[in-house]
Amino acid sequence: AEAAARPSPGQEPGEDRGPPPCQPAQVEFAGPSGPEEEIWNPWEVPEYAQPSAQGGDTMLMSGADLVGFLLRKYLNKQPTSQAEVLEVLSPDMQDAWPEIWGQACECMQLVFGVEVKEVDPIAHSYVLVTVLGLSYDGMLSGEQGLPTTGLLVLLLGVILLEGDRAPEQEVWEALGVMGVFAGRQHVIYGEPRELLTHVWVQEGYVEYRQVAGSNPARYEFLWGPRAHEETSKLRVMDFMLQVEQILR
């Protein structure tokens, strides 16, 4: 099924390949330094976020509200609590909050690379941190953007799966399954080629180099020194297994 979802090597980036796994929905939230504005929130994830309870539309709306709330907390570097979470949900969704909460945390982890960690099990308080202990949250400097660490971790995982050096074509085919294509603007990640071949290279997380002796030139991705320093292959593979379980 995965192979069928991948674009063929000859497809152009702009061609229609159907909806990406994360179908974005707009959510309003207060940014870290200004009034409320619209951002893109990938809550509607057909592969794993379809609610099982009745009132599915209401649950999806509540989930979108909660993801927007968690993003606001993350961008403002603020902790949160179960009490605050319950205030976000409408009264008729209070009983369903564990399911909505779990799906919102999965979305934050998979799409944005942000983990919701419980720091006080009695008071049920939480902090939001980047996954795998990475010090980089993927925010583009000078822009009101969103965390892109989720895509970075997926790239590191693809490199591992390709034997520690991933041909560029294989990388784009793998990311295409997630709705991310070279040369095609993404509502969360912006222009992904810029991220992969420039931003994350400069940050030291990946290496992007020409395959020795290739003519015409072919390129490959490897882990950079900062990735080796801040995380491990085992932690990244565990993350990839979690992603696989979520998307089933």
PDB file of C-alpha atoms in Angstrom, residues 17-243:
ATOM      1  CA  ARG A  17      -1.503  13.031  -5.862  1.00  0.00           C
ATOM      2  CA  GLY A  18      -4.577  13.180  -3.677  1.00  0.00           C
ATOM      3  CA  PRO A  19      -4.816  14.613  -0.160  1.00  0.00           C
ATOM      4  CA  PRO A  20      -1.733  14.365   2.075  1.00  0.00           C
ATOM      5  CA  PRO A  21      -1.973  12.300   5.271  1.00  0.00           C
ATOM      6  CA  CYS A  22      -2.483  15.433   7.358  1.00  0.00           C
ATOM      7  CA  GLN A  23      -5.320  17.481   5.924  1.00  0.00           C
ATOM      8  CA  PRO A  24      -4.909  20.973   7.431  1.00  0.00           C
ATOM      9  CA  ALA A  25      -7.677  22.847   9.159  1.00  0.00           C
ATOM     10  CA  GLN A  26      -7.484  26.477  10.225  1.00  0.00           C
ATOM     11  CA  VAL A  27      -7.381  27.323  13.908  1.00  0.00           C
ATOM     12  CA  GLU A  28      -7.105  30.726  15.568  1.00  0.00           C
ATOM     13  CA  PHE A  29      -4.727  31.261  18.466  1.00  0.00           C
ATOM     14  CA  ALA A  30      -2.819  34.023  20.193  1.00  0.00           C
ATOM     15  CA  GLY A  31       0.756  34.113  18.992  1.00  0.00           C
ATOM     16  CA  PRO A  32       3.709  34.759  21.294  1.00  0.00           C
ATOM     17  CA  SER A  33       3.877  38.448  20.487  1.00  0.00           C
ATOM     18  CA  GLY A  34       0.642  39.562  18.956  1.00  0.00           C
ATOM     19  CA  PRO A  35      -3.116  39.287  18.533  1.00  0.00           C
ATOM     20  CA  GLU A  36      -4.995  36.251  17.368  1.00  0.00           C
ATOM     21  CA  GLU A  37      -4.205  35.119  13.858  1.00  0.00           C
ATOM     22  CA  GLU A  38      -4.909  32.081  11.765  1.00  0.00           C
ATOM     23  CA  ILE A  39      -2.427  29.249  11.535  1.00  0.00           C
ATOM     24  CA  TRP A  40      -2.578  25.866   9.893  1.00  0.00           C
ATOM     25  CA  ASN A  41      -3.339  22.970  12.169  1.00  0.00           C
ATOM     26  CA  PRO A  42      -3.123  19.426  10.750  1.00  0.00           C
ATOM     27  CA  TRP A  43      -5.751  17.854  12.975  1.00  0.00           C
ATOM     28  CA  GLU A  44      -7.795  15.998  10.373  1.00  0.00           C
ATOM     29  CA  VAL A  45      -5.581  12.964   9.874  1.00  0.00           C
ATOM     30  CA  PRO A  46      -7.710  10.285   8.155  1.00  0.00           C
ATOM     31  CA  GLU A  47      -5.202   7.513   8.923  1.00  0.00           C
ATOM     32  CA  TYR A  48      -5.398   7.808  12.677  1.00  0.00           C
ATOM     33  CA  ALA A  49      -7.552  10.651  13.946  1.00  0.00           C
ATOM     34  CA  GLN A  50     -11.004   9.418  13.045  1.00  0.00           C
ATOM     35  CA  PRO A  51     -12.978   9.408  16.315  1.00  0.00           C
ATOM     36  CA  SER A  52     -14.759   6.258  17.346  1.00  0.00           C
ATOM     37  CA  ALA A  53     -17.354   7.932  19.536  1.00  0.00           C
ATOM     38  CA  GLN A  54     -20.585   9.530  18.395  1.00  0.00           C
ATOM     39  CA  GLY A  55     -20.475  13.194  17.506  1.00  0.00           C
ATOM     40  CA  GLY A  56     -17.355  12.762  15.403  1.00  0.00           C
ATOM     41  CA  ASP A  57     -17.448  16.262  13.874  1.00  0.00           C
ATOM     42  CA  THR A  58     -17.649  17.832  17.317  1.00  0.00           C
ATOM     43  CA  MET A  59     -14.751  15.699  18.506  1.00  0.00           C
ATOM     44  CA  LEU A  60     -12.607  16.705  15.526  1.00  0.00           C
ATOM     45  CA  MET A  61     -13.374  20.371  16.183  1.00  0.00           C
ATOM     46  CA  SER A  62     -12.473  19.881  19.846  1.00  0.00           C
ATOM     47  CA  GLY A  63      -9.247  18.159  18.800  1.00  0.00           C
ATOM     48  CA  ALA A  64      -8.371  21.055  16.486  1.00  0.00           C
ATOM     49  CA  ASP A  65      -9.012  23.512  19.307  1.00  0.00           C
ATOM     50  CA  LEU A  66      -6.792  21.481  21.607  1.00  0.00           C
ATOM     51  CA  VAL A  67      -3.905  21.227  19.112  1.00  0.00           C
ATOM     52  CA  GLY A  68      -4.101  25.000  18.599  1.00  0.00           C
ATOM     53  CA  PHE A  69      -4.061  25.455  22.375  1.00  0.00           C
ATOM     54  CA  LEU A  70      -0.982  23.227  22.754  1.00  0.00           C
ATOM     55  CA  LEU A  71       0.826  25.044  19.951  1.00  0.00           C
ATOM     56  CA  ARG A  72       0.145  28.367  21.669  1.00  0.00           C
ATOM     57  CA  LYS A  73       1.561  26.963  24.910  1.00  0.00           C
ATOM     58  CA  TYR A  74       4.637  25.666  23.115  1.00  0.00           C
ATOM     59  CA  LEU A  75       5.318  28.889  21.236  1.00  0.00           C
ATOM     60  CA  ASN A  76       4.972  30.881  24.461  1.00  0.00           C
ATOM     61  CA  LYS A  77       7.126  28.349  26.374  1.00  0.00           C
ATOM     62  CA  GLN A  78       4.375  27.825  28.930  1.00  0.00           C
ATOM     63  CA  PRO A  79       3.401  24.661  30.821  1.00  0.00           C
ATOM     64  CA  THR A  80      -0.195  23.505  30.952  1.00  0.00           C
ATOM     65  CA  SER A  81      -2.429  21.292  33.064  1.00  0.00           C
ATOM     66  CA  GLN A  82      -5.405  18.981  32.830  1.00  0.00           C
ATOM     67  CA  ALA A  83      -7.576  21.732  34.292  1.00  0.00           C
ATOM     68  CA  GLU A  84      -6.613  24.095  31.459  1.00  0.00           C
ATOM     69  CA  VAL A  85      -7.195  21.379  28.878  1.00  0.00           C
ATOM     70  CA  LEU A  86     -10.699  20.762  30.173  1.00  0.00           C
ATOM     71  CA  GLU A  87     -11.433  24.485  29.893  1.00  0.00           C
ATOM     72  CA  VAL A  88     -10.640  24.296  26.174  1.00  0.00           C
ATOM     73  CA  LEU A  89     -13.203  21.539  25.600  1.00  0.00           C
ATOM     74  CA  SER A  90     -16.919  22.177  25.458  1.00  0.00           C
ATOM     75  CA  PRO A  91     -18.998  20.736  28.337  1.00  0.00           C
ATOM     76  CA  ASP A  92     -20.371  17.900  26.188  1.00  0.00           C
ATOM     77  CA  MET A  93     -16.814  16.803  25.330  1.00  0.00           C
ATOM     78  CA  GLN A  94     -15.536  16.605  28.903  1.00  0.00           C
ATOM     79  CA  ASP A  95     -16.143  12.864  29.216  1.00  0.00           C
ATOM     80  CA  ALA A  96     -14.292  12.215  25.950  1.00  0.00           C
ATOM     81  CA  TRP A  97     -11.251  14.271  26.916  1.00  0.00           C
ATOM     82  CA  PRO A  98      -8.830  11.309  27.366  1.00  0.00           C
ATOM     83  CA  GLU A  99      -9.358  10.212  23.748  1.00  0.00           C
ATOM     84  CA  ILE A 100      -9.180  13.767  22.395  1.00  0.00           C
ATOM     85  CA  TRP A 101      -6.105  14.470  24.526  1.00  0.00           C
ATOM     86  CA  GLY A 102      -4.343  11.332  23.325  1.00  0.00           C
ATOM     87  CA  GLN A 103      -4.975  12.123  19.669  1.00  0.00           C
ATOM     88  CA  ALA A 104      -3.881  15.744  20.100  1.00  0.00           C
ATOM     89  CA  CYS A 105      -0.613  14.619  21.717  1.00  0.00           C
ATOM     90  CA  GLU A 106      -0.023  12.163  18.859  1.00  0.00           C
ATOM     91  CA  CYS A 107      -0.588  14.929  16.313  1.00  0.00           C
ATOM     92  CA  MET A 108       1.819  17.255  18.127  1.00  0.00           C
ATOM     93  CA  GLN A 109       4.471  14.535  18.183  1.00  0.00           C
ATOM     94  CA  LEU A 110       4.077  13.289  14.618  1.00  0.00           C
ATOM     95  CA  VAL A 111       3.542  16.553  12.758  1.00  0.00           C
ATOM     96  CA  PHE A 112       5.414  19.116  14.843  1.00  0.00           C
ATOM     97  CA  GLY A 113       7.981  16.996  16.680  1.00  0.00           C
ATOM     98  CA  VAL A 114       6.756  18.279  20.040  1.00  0.00           C
ATOM     99  CA  GLU A 115       6.287  15.937  22.994  1.00  0.00           C
ATOM    100  CA  VAL A 116       3.800  16.603  25.778  1.00  0.00           C
ATOM    101  CA  LYS A 117       5.474  15.386  28.989  1.00  0.00           C
ATOM    102  CA  GLU A 118       3.735  15.022  32.335  1.00  0.00           C
ATOM    103  CA  VAL A 119       5.876  16.579  35.071  1.00  0.00           C
ATOM    104  CA  ASP A 120       3.473  16.233  38.006  1.00  0.00           C
ATOM    105  CA  PRO A 121       1.205  13.144  37.976  1.00  0.00           C
ATOM    106  CA  ILE A 122      -0.750  14.414  40.990  1.00  0.00           C
ATOM    107  CA  ALA A 123      -1.517  17.884  39.657  1.00  0.00           C
ATOM    108  CA  HIS A 124      -1.529  16.554  36.050  1.00  0.00           C
ATOM    109  CA  SER A 125       0.722  19.317  34.787  1.00  0.00           C
ATOM    110  CA  TYR A 126       2.624  19.116  31.504  1.00  0.00           C
ATOM    111  CA  VAL A 127       5.471  20.747  29.619  1.00  0.00           C
ATOM    112  CA  LEU A 128       5.999  20.755  25.859  1.00  0.00           C
ATOM    113  CA  VAL A 129       9.472  19.926  24.547  1.00  0.00           C
ATOM    114  CA  THR A 130      11.037  18.867  21.275  1.00  0.00           C
ATOM    115  CA  VAL A 131      11.167  15.097  20.771  1.00  0.00           C
ATOM    116  CA  LEU A 132      14.251  12.918  21.248  1.00  0.00           C
ATOM    117  CA  GLY A 133      16.032  15.577  23.275  1.00  0.00           C
ATOM    118  CA  LEU A 134      16.812  17.697  20.212  1.00  0.00           C
ATOM    119  CA  SER A 135      17.776  21.270  21.039  1.00  0.00           C
ATOM    120  CA  TYR A 136      16.390  22.599  17.746  1.00  0.00           C
ATOM    121  CA  ASP A 137      12.650  23.190  17.426  1.00  0.00           C
ATOM    122  CA  GLY A 138      12.702  23.832  13.696  1.00  0.00           C
ATOM    123  CA  MET A 139      11.265  27.322  13.946  1.00  0.00           C
ATOM    124  CA  LEU A 140      12.330  29.476  11.022  1.00  0.00           C
ATOM    125  CA  SER A 141      14.003  32.602  12.381  1.00  0.00           C
ATOM    126  CA  GLY A 142      12.200  35.863  11.809  1.00  0.00           C
ATOM    127  CA  GLU A 143       8.931  34.195  10.844  1.00  0.00           C
ATOM    128  CA  GLN A 144       5.658  33.388  12.590  1.00  0.00           C
ATOM    129  CA  GLY A 145       6.090  29.760  11.687  1.00  0.00           C
ATOM    130  CA  LEU A 146       5.437  26.388  13.259  1.00  0.00           C
ATOM    131  CA  PRO A 147       7.798  23.736  14.618  1.00  0.00           C
ATOM    132  CA  THR A 148       9.281  21.585  11.858  1.00  0.00           C
ATOM    133  CA  THR A 149      11.132  19.114  14.079  1.00  0.00           C
ATOM    134  CA  GLY A 150       8.692  16.326  13.203  1.00  0.00           C
ATOM    135  CA  LEU A 151       9.860  16.405   9.584  1.00  0.00           C
ATOM    136  CA  LEU A 152      13.506  16.537  10.651  1.00  0.00           C
ATOM    137  CA  VAL A 153      13.124  13.383  12.756  1.00  0.00           C
ATOM    138  CA  LEU A 154      11.385  11.609   9.874  1.00  0.00           C
ATOM    139  CA  LEU A 155      14.309  12.526   7.614  1.00  0.00           C
ATOM    140  CA  LEU A 156      16.778  11.135  10.159  1.00  0.00           C
ATOM    141  CA  GLY A 157      14.688   7.965  10.269  1.00  0.00           C
ATOM    142  CA  VAL A 158      14.640   7.600   6.486  1.00  0.00           C
ATOM    143  CA  ILE A 159      18.428   7.948   6.442  1.00  0.00           C
ATOM    144  CA  LEU A 160      18.720   5.105   8.961  1.00  0.00           C
ATOM    145  CA  LEU A 161      16.332   2.904   7.017  1.00  0.00           C
ATOM    146  CA  GLU A 162      18.428   3.457   3.892  1.00  0.00           C
ATOM    147  CA  GLY A 163      21.569   2.178   5.594  1.00  0.00           C
ATOM    148  CA  ASP A 164      22.881   5.467   7.079  1.00  0.00           C
ATOM    149  CA  ARG A 165      23.075   7.177   3.681  1.00  0.00           C
ATOM    150  CA  ALA A 166      19.884   7.930   1.799  1.00  0.00           C
ATOM    151  CA  PRO A 167      19.805   8.748  -1.942  1.00  0.00           C
ATOM    152  CA  GLU A 168      17.959  12.005  -2.510  1.00  0.00           C
ATOM    153  CA  GLN A 169      15.347  10.367  -4.739  1.00  0.00           C
ATOM    154  CA  GLU A 170      14.530   7.813  -2.024  1.00  0.00           C
ATOM    155  CA  VAL A 171      14.154  10.598   0.543  1.00  0.00           C
ATOM    156  CA  TRP A 172      11.632  12.518  -1.538  1.00  0.00           C
ATOM    157  CA  GLU A 173       9.677   9.373  -2.326  1.00  0.00           C
ATOM    158  CA  ALA A 174       9.472   8.532   1.380  1.00  0.00           C
ATOM    159  CA  LEU A 175       8.434  12.055   2.384  1.00  0.00           C
ATOM    160  CA  GLY A 176       5.917  12.119  -0.456  1.00  0.00           C
ATOM    161  CA  VAL A 177       3.891   9.547   1.483  1.00  0.00           C
ATOM    162  CA  MET A 178       3.511  12.281   4.139  1.00  0.00           C
ATOM    163  CA  GLY A 179       2.417  14.835   1.535  1.00  0.00           C
ATOM    164  CA  VAL A 180       5.814  16.581   1.427  1.00  0.00           C
ATOM    165  CA  PHE A 181       7.272  17.200  -2.058  1.00  0.00           C
ATOM    166  CA  ALA A 182      10.347  19.045  -3.311  1.00  0.00           C
ATOM    167  CA  GLY A 183       9.458  22.359  -4.902  1.00  0.00           C
ATOM    168  CA  ARG A 184       5.929  22.285  -3.536  1.00  0.00           C
ATOM    169  CA  GLN A 185       5.037  24.724  -0.743  1.00  0.00           C
ATOM    170  CA  HIS A 186       3.777  22.938   2.364  1.00  0.00           C
ATOM    171  CA  VAL A 187       1.383  24.667   4.736  1.00  0.00           C
ATOM    172  CA  ILE A 188       3.470  23.702   7.780  1.00  0.00           C
ATOM    173  CA  TYR A 189       7.012  23.137   6.536  1.00  0.00           C
ATOM    174  CA  GLY A 190       7.212  25.784   3.849  1.00  0.00           C
ATOM    175  CA  GLU A 191       9.461  24.866   0.909  1.00  0.00           C
ATOM    176  CA  PRO A 192      10.869  21.521   2.089  1.00  0.00           C
ATOM    177  CA  ARG A 193      13.879  21.433  -0.248  1.00  0.00           C
ATOM    178  CA  GLU A 194      15.218  24.562   1.451  1.00  0.00           C
ATOM    179  CA  LEU A 195      14.843  22.877   4.835  1.00  0.00           C
ATOM    180  CA  LEU A 196      16.525  19.629   3.841  1.00  0.00           C
ATOM    181  CA  THR A 197      19.414  20.898   1.732  1.00  0.00           C
ATOM    182  CA  HIS A 198      20.227  24.228   3.387  1.00  0.00           C
ATOM    183  CA  VAL A 199      18.644  24.975   6.776  1.00  0.00           C
ATOM    184  CA  TRP A 200      19.263  21.590   8.408  1.00  0.00           C
ATOM    185  CA  VAL A 201      22.686  21.295   6.791  1.00  0.00           C
ATOM    186  CA  GLN A 202      23.671  24.643   8.309  1.00  0.00           C
ATOM    187  CA  GLU A 203      22.215  23.551  11.657  1.00  0.00           C
ATOM    188  CA  GLY A 204      24.440  20.471  11.523  1.00  0.00           C
ATOM    189  CA  TYR A 205      21.672  17.863  11.633  1.00  0.00           C
ATOM    190  CA  VAL A 206      22.201  16.425   8.157  1.00  0.00           C
ATOM    191  CA  GLU A 207      24.872  16.255   5.486  1.00  0.00           C
ATOM    192  CA  TYR A 208      23.893  16.709   1.848  1.00  0.00           C
ATOM    193  CA  ARG A 209      26.609  15.711  -0.546  1.00  0.00           C
ATOM    194  CA  GLN A 210      27.247  14.470  -4.062  1.00  0.00           C
ATOM    195  CA  VAL A 211      27.641  10.724  -4.460  1.00  0.00           C
ATOM    196  CA  ALA A 212      31.279  10.096  -5.269  1.00  0.00           C
ATOM    197  CA  GLY A 213      31.879   9.457  -8.957  1.00  0.00           C
ATOM    198  CA  SER A 214      28.269  10.062 -10.005  1.00  0.00           C
ATOM    199  CA  ASN A 215      27.823  11.540 -13.483  1.00  0.00           C
ATOM    200  CA  PRO A 216      25.329  13.065 -13.877  1.00  0.00           C
ATOM    201  CA  ALA A 217      25.574  14.208 -10.289  1.00  0.00           C
ATOM    202  CA  ARG A 218      23.460  12.401  -7.708  1.00  0.00           C
ATOM    203  CA  TYR A 219      23.130  13.438  -4.081  1.00  0.00           C
ATOM    204  CA  GLU A 220      22.576  11.717  -0.767  1.00  0.00           C
ATOM    205  CA  PHE A 221      21.701  12.580   2.835  1.00  0.00           C
ATOM    206  CA  LEU A 222      23.591  11.472   5.937  1.00  0.00           C
ATOM    207  CA  TRP A 223      23.282  12.283   9.624  1.00  0.00           C
ATOM    208  CA  GLY A 224      25.184  15.414  10.599  1.00  0.00           C
ATOM    209  CA  PRO A 225      27.383  15.816  13.695  1.00  0.00           C
ATOM    210  CA  ARG A 226      24.672  17.560  15.710  1.00  0.00           C
ATOM    211  CA  ALA A 227      22.255  14.666  15.184  1.00  0.00           C
ATOM    212  CA  HIS A 228      24.884  12.214  16.437  1.00  0.00           C
ATOM    213  CA  GLU A 229      25.554  14.430  19.439  1.00  0.00           C
ATOM    214  CA  GLU A 230      21.964  15.058  20.536  1.00  0.00           C
ATOM    215  CA  THR A 231      20.183  11.777  19.859  1.00  0.00           C
ATOM    216  CA  SER A 232      20.824   8.156  18.903  1.00  0.00           C
ATOM    217  CA  LYS A 233      19.847   5.727  16.191  1.00  0.00           C
ATOM    218  CA  LEU A 234      17.886   3.669  18.711  1.00  0.00           C
ATOM    219  CA  ARG A 235      15.788   6.646  19.836  1.00  0.00           C
ATOM    220  CA  VAL A 236      15.037   7.657  16.258  1.00  0.00           C
ATOM    221  CA  MET A 237      14.039   4.109  15.317  1.00  0.00           C
ATOM    222  CA  ASP A 238      11.746   3.946  18.355  1.00  0.00           C
ATOM    223  CA  PHE A 239      10.143   7.178  17.146  1.00  0.00           C
ATOM    224  CA  MET A 240       9.675   5.716  13.660  1.00  0.00           C
ATOM    225  CA  LEU A 241       7.976   2.658  15.142  1.00  0.00           C
ATOM    226  CA  GLN A 242       5.607   4.940  17.054  1.00  0.00           C
ATOM    227  CA  VAL A 243       4.798   6.800  13.834  1.00  0.00           C
TER     228      VAL A 243
END
